[in-house]
XYZ file of C-alpha atoms in Angstrom:
443
model
C 72.612 -65.378 55.225
C 70.932 -68.327 56.881
C 67.889 -69.292 58.936
C 67.423 -72.036 61.505
C 65.912 -74.995 59.594
C 63.575 -76.093 62.399
C 62.300 -72.549 62.972
C 61.737 -72.202 59.226
C 59.694 -75.442 59.226
C 57.507 -74.018 62.009
C 57.184 -70.720 60.151
C 55.925 -72.573 57.059
C 53.604 -74.736 59.166
C 51.860 -71.806 60.886
C 50.947 -70.306 57.513
C 48.033 -72.770 57.680
C 46.464 -70.558 60.364
C 44.448 -68.730 57.696
C 43.616 -71.808 55.618
C 39.890 -72.163 54.942
C 38.404 -75.657 55.030
C 36.055 -76.510 52.160
C 35.001 -79.656 53.965
C 32.084 -78.064 55.809
C 30.456 -77.082 52.500
C 30.515 -80.732 51.383
C 28.513 -81.894 54.399
C 25.796 -79.362 53.843
C 26.825 -76.596 56.231
C 26.762 -72.976 55.161
C 30.199 -71.922 53.911
C 31.982 -69.958 55.215
C 30.496 -71.406 58.368
C 29.189 -68.813 60.861
C 30.671 -70.956 63.634
C 34.181 -70.450 62.333
C 33.984 -66.684 62.526
C 36.422 -65.258 65.021
C 35.736 -62.311 67.328
C 36.808 -58.983 65.868
C 39.100 -56.503 67.595
C 36.376 -55.559 70.047
C 35.470 -59.170 70.834
C 32.301 -59.186 68.714
C 31.830 -61.946 66.189
C 32.949 -61.053 62.690
C 34.584 -62.853 59.814
C 38.069 -61.366 59.628
C 41.774 -62.047 59.365
C 42.990 -64.442 62.057
C 46.387 -62.714 62.071
C 44.820 -60.165 64.424
C 43.274 -62.607 66.868
C 45.242 -64.036 69.800
C 42.525 -66.586 70.677
C 42.832 -68.033 67.175
C 46.605 -68.264 67.585
C 46.237 -70.206 70.847
C 43.539 -72.511 69.435
C 45.707 -73.264 66.401
C 48.768 -74.174 68.499
C 46.661 -76.252 70.936
C 45.081 -78.312 68.157
C 48.272 -78.728 66.115
C 50.866 -79.053 68.880
C 51.373 -82.790 68.356
C 51.966 -82.306 64.598
C 54.396 -79.475 65.250
C 56.424 -81.543 67.704
C 56.487 -84.464 65.254
C 57.762 -82.082 62.594
C 60.745 -81.295 64.830
C 61.651 -84.892 65.729
C 64.870 -86.501 64.540
C 64.243 -89.223 61.871
C 65.297 -92.013 64.253
C 62.544 -90.962 66.711
C 59.765 -91.514 64.152
C 57.876 -94.745 63.414
C 57.683 -96.271 59.919
C 54.530 -94.211 59.293
C 56.428 -91.015 60.221
C 54.635 -90.492 63.529
C 55.884 -90.290 67.098
C 56.042 -93.311 69.353
C 55.383 -93.328 73.118
C 59.131 -93.496 73.702
C 60.051 -90.683 71.245
C 62.478 -88.066 72.549
C 62.393 -84.381 71.584
C 65.838 -82.796 71.251
C 66.859 -79.584 73.006
C 67.330 -77.988 69.535
C 63.685 -78.752 68.718
C 62.459 -77.051 71.934
C 64.758 -74.138 71.170
C 63.068 -73.843 67.753
C 59.634 -73.841 69.454
C 60.758 -70.709 71.330
C 60.167 -69.015 67.976
C 56.427 -69.367 68.745
C 56.147 -69.814 72.523
C 57.528 -67.903 75.509
C 56.367 -67.521 79.069
C 56.849 -66.529 82.685
C 57.296 -68.309 86.007
C 54.620 -67.595 88.646
C 53.197 -64.772 86.486
C 56.259 -62.588 87.004
C 56.933 -59.725 84.589
C 60.095 -61.344 83.201
C 59.446 -63.195 79.940
C 61.666 -66.182 79.049
C 61.845 -68.217 75.823
C 60.366 -71.720 76.043
C 63.722 -73.575 75.998
C 64.955 -71.630 79.046
C 61.786 -72.452 80.989
C 61.942 -76.118 79.914
C 65.458 -76.485 81.338
C 64.430 -75.089 84.743
C 64.937 -77.842 87.342
C 61.422 -77.843 88.948
C 59.823 -78.491 85.515
C 61.912 -81.569 84.615
C 59.399 -83.955 86.200
C 56.554 -82.446 84.166
C 58.263 -82.154 80.782
C 60.329 -85.343 80.986
C 63.779 -83.781 80.531
C 66.673 -86.198 80.947
C 70.138 -84.837 81.729
C 71.662 -88.030 80.343
C 70.051 -87.904 76.886
C 69.703 -84.082 76.982
C 66.234 -84.561 75.489
C 62.563 -84.415 76.525
C 59.893 -87.125 76.587
C 57.510 -86.417 73.673
C 54.307 -87.227 75.595
C 55.312 -85.403 78.790
C 56.569 -82.325 76.940
C 53.369 -82.124 74.898
C 51.083 -82.379 77.937
C 53.226 -79.864 79.896
C 53.045 -77.261 77.099
C 49.338 -77.933 76.562
C 48.525 -77.457 80.262
C 50.436 -74.162 80.502
C 49.472 -72.604 77.176
C 47.492 -69.368 77.323
C 46.783 -66.477 74.959
C 49.426 -63.817 74.461
C 48.805 -61.194 77.195
C 50.730 -58.634 75.108
C 49.091 -59.452 71.754
C 46.715 -57.436 69.635
C 43.440 -58.574 71.210
C 44.814 -57.936 74.713
C 46.193 -54.564 73.630
C 42.779 -53.377 72.461
C 40.936 -54.805 75.461
C 43.236 -53.839 78.305
C 45.823 -51.555 76.702
C 45.937 -47.844 77.346
C 43.503 -46.052 75.046
C 45.200 -43.123 73.342
C 43.053 -40.069 72.656
C 44.673 -39.195 69.324
C 41.602 -39.465 67.128
C 38.846 -36.910 67.539
C 36.008 -38.800 69.210
C 33.078 -37.053 67.562
C 29.563 -38.307 67.018
C 28.763 -40.317 63.914
C 31.399 -41.712 61.595
C 34.482 -41.408 63.822
C 33.039 -42.904 66.986
C 34.514 -46.323 66.154
C 38.112 -45.108 65.956
C 40.302 -47.035 68.399
C 43.938 -46.341 69.207
C 45.587 -48.348 71.962
C 49.072 -48.988 73.303
C 50.352 -51.717 75.646
C 53.530 -49.915 76.787
C 52.445 -49.870 80.447
C 52.045 -53.680 80.654
C 54.748 -54.986 78.323
C 57.910 -56.206 80.044
C 61.194 -55.424 78.296
C 59.983 -56.114 74.770
C 58.998 -53.739 72.000
C 55.637 -52.072 72.719
C 52.694 -52.273 70.356
C 50.462 -49.462 69.116
C 47.221 -50.371 67.335
C 45.184 -47.905 65.283
C 41.867 -49.178 64.018
C 38.968 -47.672 62.037
C 40.213 -44.092 61.868
C 37.931 -42.396 59.344
C 38.286 -39.032 57.583
C 40.858 -37.654 60.022
C 44.409 -36.367 60.114
C 46.515 -37.800 62.939
C 50.043 -36.599 63.636
C 52.313 -37.878 66.393
C 55.945 -37.785 67.361
C 56.216 -39.208 70.863
C 57.955 -41.638 73.216
C 54.914 -43.936 72.922
C 55.878 -44.616 69.305
C 59.657 -44.990 69.677
C 60.621 -48.587 68.891
C 56.976 -49.677 68.686
C 55.348 -52.327 66.519
C 52.564 -50.317 64.862
C 49.440 -52.041 63.513
C 47.157 -49.886 61.364
C 43.827 -51.508 60.525
C 40.760 -50.494 58.496
C 41.592 -46.789 58.276
C 39.763 -44.923 55.536
C 40.164 -41.499 53.893
C 42.697 -40.412 56.505
C 46.161 -38.840 56.689
C 48.367 -40.414 59.358
C 51.789 -39.027 60.302
C 53.841 -41.112 62.767
C 57.070 -39.107 62.980
C 59.177 -41.242 65.344
C 61.679 -44.091 64.854
C 59.519 -47.251 64.676
C 60.283 -50.973 65.020
C 57.816 -52.370 62.450
C 54.590 -51.322 60.731
C 51.690 -53.399 59.366
C 49.022 -51.610 57.337
C 45.998 -53.791 56.698
C 42.613 -53.329 54.975
C 43.021 -49.547 54.650
C 41.624 -47.443 51.792
C 42.155 -44.004 50.247
C 44.659 -42.922 52.890
C 48.188 -41.517 53.186
C 50.697 -42.830 55.755
C 53.866 -40.865 56.500
C 56.129 -42.947 58.733
C 59.298 -42.212 60.636
C 62.235 -44.566 59.847
C 61.224 -48.226 60.343
C 63.963 -50.455 61.753
C 62.642 -53.772 60.400
C 59.759 -54.074 57.950
C 56.707 -52.295 56.593
C 54.079 -54.807 55.423
C 51.022 -53.621 53.488
C 48.156 -56.088 53.007
C 44.682 -55.880 51.407
C 44.879 -52.113 50.914
C 43.268 -50.050 48.193
C 44.562 -46.699 46.898
C 46.917 -45.887 49.778
C 50.169 -43.902 49.730
C 52.999 -44.996 52.013
C 55.949 -42.620 52.547
C 58.798 -44.114 54.548
C 62.461 -44.879 55.082
C 62.449 -48.584 56.026
C 64.720 -51.617 56.184
C 62.259 -53.687 54.140
C 58.930 -53.198 52.369
C 56.607 -56.071 51.449
C 53.119 -55.946 49.983
C 50.336 -58.424 49.278
C 46.800 -58.162 47.848
C 46.999 -54.389 47.260
C 45.348 -52.389 44.484
C 46.427 -48.998 43.128
C 48.894 -48.201 45.941
C 51.941 -45.900 45.674
C 55.111 -46.299 47.753
C 57.583 -43.412 48.180
C 60.454 -45.222 49.849
C 64.122 -45.225 50.731
C 65.219 -48.809 51.489
C 68.488 -50.809 51.509
C 66.664 -53.991 50.357
C 64.535 -54.814 47.314
C 60.807 -54.268 47.939
C 59.017 -57.637 47.963
C 55.877 -57.921 45.836
C 53.998 -60.955 47.184
C 50.827 -62.360 45.607
C 47.603 -60.608 44.628
C 48.817 -57.060 43.844
C 47.603 -54.818 41.033
C 48.730 -51.433 39.730
C 51.565 -50.831 42.216
C 53.673 -47.666 41.804
C 57.131 -47.083 43.285
C 58.710 -43.645 43.644
C 61.741 -42.207 45.446
C 61.321 -41.000 49.038
C 60.441 -37.330 48.614
C 59.971 -35.553 51.922
C 61.638 -34.680 55.229
C 60.950 -33.457 58.749
C 63.457 -31.806 61.119
C 64.301 -34.955 63.167
C 64.387 -37.395 60.215
C 68.168 -37.906 59.946
C 68.500 -38.261 63.747
C 65.749 -40.888 63.707
C 67.406 -42.712 60.780
C 70.645 -42.898 62.772
C 68.740 -44.308 65.783
C 67.430 -47.278 63.750
C 70.639 -47.740 61.725
C 69.359 -46.676 58.276
C 71.437 -44.667 55.789
C 70.731 -43.091 52.374
C 72.770 -45.736 50.503
C 72.188 -48.322 49.169
C 68.669 -47.453 48.020
C 66.696 -50.086 46.076
C 63.338 -48.284 45.830
C 63.349 -48.869 42.049
C 64.314 -52.588 42.073
C 61.296 -54.514 43.412
C 61.367 -58.309 43.486
C 58.315 -60.315 42.419
C 57.934 -63.223 44.857
C 54.661 -64.716 43.664
C 53.025 -66.882 41.049
C 52.711 -63.811 38.812
C 56.499 -63.350 39.010
C 56.897 -63.173 35.225
C 54.277 -60.418 34.913
C 56.197 -57.180 35.463
C 53.115 -55.124 34.504
C 51.964 -55.524 38.148
C 54.172 -52.560 39.061
C 55.619 -49.423 37.531
C 58.089 -46.734 38.520
C 56.191 -43.470 38.894
C 56.859 -41.267 35.830
C 58.684 -38.012 36.718
C 55.778 -36.069 35.135
C 53.488 -37.371 37.939
C 56.023 -36.729 40.703
C 55.597 -33.945 43.292
C 57.432 -33.427 46.573
C 55.483 -33.941 49.791
C 55.555 -31.324 52.557
C 55.108 -32.481 56.155
C 53.168 -29.520 57.585
C 54.358 -29.565 61.208
C 56.971 -27.670 63.182
C 59.538 -29.614 65.213
C 63.027 -29.095 66.555
C 65.782 -30.650 64.408
C 68.422 -30.205 61.708
C 67.082 -31.997 58.599
C 66.139 -29.417 55.965
C 65.985 -31.517 52.767
C 65.208 -35.036 51.524
C 68.036 -37.347 52.749
C 70.176 -38.466 49.825
C 68.446 -36.085 47.429
C 66.284 -37.145 44.452
C 67.233 -39.161 41.329
C 68.217 -36.864 38.440
C 65.070 -37.413 36.309
C 62.766 -36.521 39.211
C 64.830 -33.513 40.288
C 64.800 -32.284 36.680
C 60.989 -32.580 36.485
C 60.641 -30.544 39.701
C 63.079 -27.877 38.465
C 61.167 -27.519 35.176
C 57.912 -27.126 37.096
C 59.462 -24.442 39.336
C 60.701 -22.666 36.216
C 57.147 -22.594 34.813
C 55.897 -21.035 38.046
C 58.577 -18.342 37.852
C 57.716 -17.591 34.191
C 54.017 -17.375 35.136
C 54.773 -14.964 38.002
C 56.926 -12.848 35.714
C 54.182 -12.769 33.030
C 51.599 -11.612 35.587
C 53.988 -8.966 36.911
C 54.719 -7.571 33.446
C 51.087 -7.679 32.235
C 50.512 -4.109 33.460
C 47.109 -4.837 35.049
C 45.180 -2.090 36.821
C 44.349 -2.470 40.514
C 40.780 -3.555 39.672
C 41.987 -6.087 37.063
C 44.529 -7.494 39.514
C 41.768 -8.002 42.078
C 39.511 -9.729 39.518
C 42.387 -11.900 38.313
C 43.265 -12.891 41.881
C 39.647 -13.904 42.572
C 39.576 -15.969 39.373
C 42.802 -17.817 40.325
C 41.570 -18.422 43.875
C 38.247 -19.814 42.627
C 40.041 -22.155 40.201
C 42.376 -23.256 42.987
C 39.406 -23.907 45.293
C 37.683 -25.972 42.577
C 40.877 -28.006 42.156
C 41.123 -28.562 45.929
C 37.556 -29.917 46.049
C 37.930 -32.117 42.934
C 41.188 -33.718 44.102
C 40.080 -34.251 47.709
C 42.925 -32.041 48.941
C 40.508 -29.686 50.641
C 39.708 -32.317 53.264
C 43.445 -32.761 53.864
C 43.988 -29.020 54.379
C 40.885 -28.577 56.552
C 41.816 -31.509 58.783
C 45.275 -30.039 59.391
C 43.716 -27.298 61.494
C 43.550 -28.864 64.971
C 40.708 -27.850 67.290
C 42.016 -24.811 69.226
C 45.610 -26.120 69.286
C 48.645 -24.786 67.418
C 50.305 -26.702 64.578
C 52.945 -28.067 66.955
C 50.637 -30.984 67.816
C 53.030 -33.357 66.009
C 55.643 -32.820 68.697
C 53.240 -33.750 71.504
């Protein structure tokens, strides 16, 4: 396995996007400074993660473009102080690496090209200083050309929420759920993977299996006390700043990244799982790579993937995922706490229960792909045995009709109490869609 060195340098450099400057506090300004707050997803000012904001991305590249180009220069093009000179030349390989961050169109057409393809286009040679003899670009001309053409990503997250198609999945009721926003940019995106953003869904159950989701980058943000089922083959999923929620995902072709979440359950077949800054989260996964535990996590639990829906194996085949190998139980600590294995645990079989996806769909999958590890299967079998013994005991107790009725009421009341105490009542109640059958997942 290998990565392009210049692209990797740029990848490391752009991690500074979220770096907070302590300098303002030294010169007497309030810190964090209110002026540094970026607009939130609706464009209003709020202090929040810059990963979600396209304007911040553009501002960062504009202000650091010169440094980034210098980073990509060959050593012989740098001065003694490691800076560019007026005569410095930028190699074609360096511009190719910049395509990792920048792409564009000619005359606002719908066809998107990587930066290096645009830079080689004959009419632009005068502006970007490309020389066919040296096969390189003039540093100063290339920088000013990129700077003059740079604009925010028209297919990014901010644009998706502002001008994307609003999807009426969440129930728009008065009060707490009015802020829920779900948007998709499928209708404007040219030949690249579409994006679906779900933000601020509160106390709801959402279930979808649709063409809108197939191959989409899904961004789930600030969802709370909700149950979200996305039962389609997905490209990637980011779950950020969510709390007390359950996410059941169709097979994910690339990665599932969970960040700053508290007490969430994620159930998925995915190529890779990574997590950072999470607390008390449980992951039921089937994955051919080791889950990556990045920094800031506490009380993480891993368990085997434990559910199915009728189209699951078809969807797995579409994204190229199989049942083996499966490294759900071999996480890798990639953080400063890497010696502290108490950050995570494998869920004990005594706490393990299967998960039923309560929707009807067409399809052939009738059981969990690949089955369950022996210890977990054994725990389930023992529990089923107890239920059978209990049923047999009740049957043989010889109760009268009146006693049976009383006993049934007692059991139902206890069950209702348990539903309320565990929060499962909300889950069951929210599964009943308003005047629509349970086939809403297939819509």
